Amino acid sequence: MSRIALLPEAVACQVAAGEVVERPASVVKELVENSLDAGATRVEVLIRKGGNSSIRVVDNGCGMDRDDALLCLERHATSKIRTGADLMAIHTLGFRGEALPSIASVSRFRLATREHGALAGTEVLVSGGKLETVRDCGEAEGTQIEVRSLFYNLPARRKFLRTENTEASHVEHVLYLQAIGHPHIGFVFLSDDRLVYQLPPGQSLRERIRDLAGVAMVSELLEVSDEEVAGIRVRGFIGRAGVSRSSRQQQILFLNGRPIENSTINFALREGYHTALMKGQHPVTFLFLDMDPAAVDVNVHPAKREVRFRDPAHVREVIVEITRRTLETDRASWTKTFTAPEPRRITVEDHTIPLPLPAEPLALRREWTMPFPPAAPSPAPQPSQAAEPLPEFVAPPKPPDPPPPPAAAPRPANDFKIIGILGRLYIIMENASGLVLVDQHAAHERILFEEMSRRMEKDGVPTQRLLLPITLHVPPKDADWLEQHLDVLNRAGIGLEPFGGGTFKIDALPQFLKADDPPQMLRDMIDELRETSQQTSKLRLGEDMIAKTVCRHAVKANDVLREPECLRLIQDLLACELPYCCPHGRPTMIQLSYAELEKKFGRKA
Ligand code: ADP
Ligand code: MG
């Protein structure tokens, strides 16, 4: 007797449903995608008890005639592809023809649909995959689908549903993604009769983000200039340098209109941000990629969250480049705020009651109003014993007249005014927008880092030869890594030569490095860098190394800086490519605007 039998259709659907329908949020996702594919301009979603009790999606899309309303409940029935070749280039969100029959097989399902201009619509009722009723109905044009008692016929699955709140938050996230992804479509979301949001159709992406994520979020974002690079169009917004979150929740990516998760892009973003992102943090993005559908496979997983790129290296390059470029655009707007302060100061004539100003009322207008520490104690002991002179950036004290113009972008000295130093750490400045606080240590780290990276790219970091070479013994795994990365290490100023058998000779170290125990330092560094090297390019690895070591050499929090040094530091900082955060992604400057001050002092509501 043969043992194999074809599964009854209803059971086959339930099996398929296991993959497509995991929870209420997956139902909402499938139904909303269908509405979008149907050309709807308005989608309304209502859930009860987190969707566990009921889910209703109403759209004003094309609707279906009676035949289609019945056919759409058959497995592998779709209007979106016709041939195997169509699979190579998918332009719609759906294509598998699985969602409706799967959902209908595990719920009490009602479909009411009416084509535009049709006299009557069709209503179809299905329970647990069994067709119960088909009749005419008088609903509005478009399609309504109601899904009640999800998994009522699969108690094992029903048990896995979480609390109403948890399920509701999953639904909300799914809708959030769809609403961000389609700002031109109007969305209404109701949960247990409470209006969660109502988003008008025809919004711009910026307006949509503002409505869903808040004004504060919008102010943290930079717009990606909408352009096509080598077949990939990238647009949207990414967080400014230093803006990050501890989870990936706000790292939103769309590919050809579909929200996706993709490790190639995650790594590329991380690399693009590089030093502008704190360790363990994730960037904030609302990034839209559009490319030839043939260059990407979306048929990887039934839920279609994952995609496979035909040429991941190319995608990565484009994302890295665009991220870098976008972050750098912010530099222009930052430096713009550092223009000469407007004369906002109180002068005696402005007041009928003269203020008790010191003898010289214009004293406040002078460049340096707060006494700086006396010039006597030299801040950083100058290592005169070094064989070669140290590079210029480690010896900042130089008289400011004429102020040494930073190499990259000369800028008049009165762009900002230094007022003083707070707690031996924060430089207090005034600029056109208000008050600026600069973390001198973080600022110096950034300057050193960029200087070093530039040198590394050009002709390698300046090194200091060791009088007596050091030998380093490492285990085979480390030896292998070191040999593979010798060129980067050499460029980064570490003179390393393999002797075979896990032995290396170190005969030079970067000038800026002050390591007491170079072999130990190298061992530590190998450990740390090996981890990063799996994700980033070789050049970035060198930068990572510099970022890690630079910190030890930068002006320390408690080093006392005198006025010319401060001025020089700020000028050098402003000439950096990413002046607003240190190589570890922490901010270097904080701006407190006049508006914020006025608010704090209660001058403005
Ligand atoms: P797929 O979306 O993969 O084609 P579905 O099972 O989700 O499969 O839907 C089957 C078909 O039903 C779709 O191809 C589409 O023609 C039709 N359909 C589903 N939802 C709607 C809707 N909201 N409006 C119009 N047609 C719809
Ligand atoms: Mg579908």
Tab-separated table of C-alpha atoms in Angstrom, residues 132 281 403 601-602:
chain	number	residue	atom	x	y	z
A	132	GLU	CA	-18.912	29.611	3.827
A	281	GLN	CA	25.636	51.969	18.946
A	403	PRO	CA	46.750	83.287	13.666
A	601	PHE	CA	15.392	81.779	31.407
A	602	GLY	CA	11.665	81.897	30.819
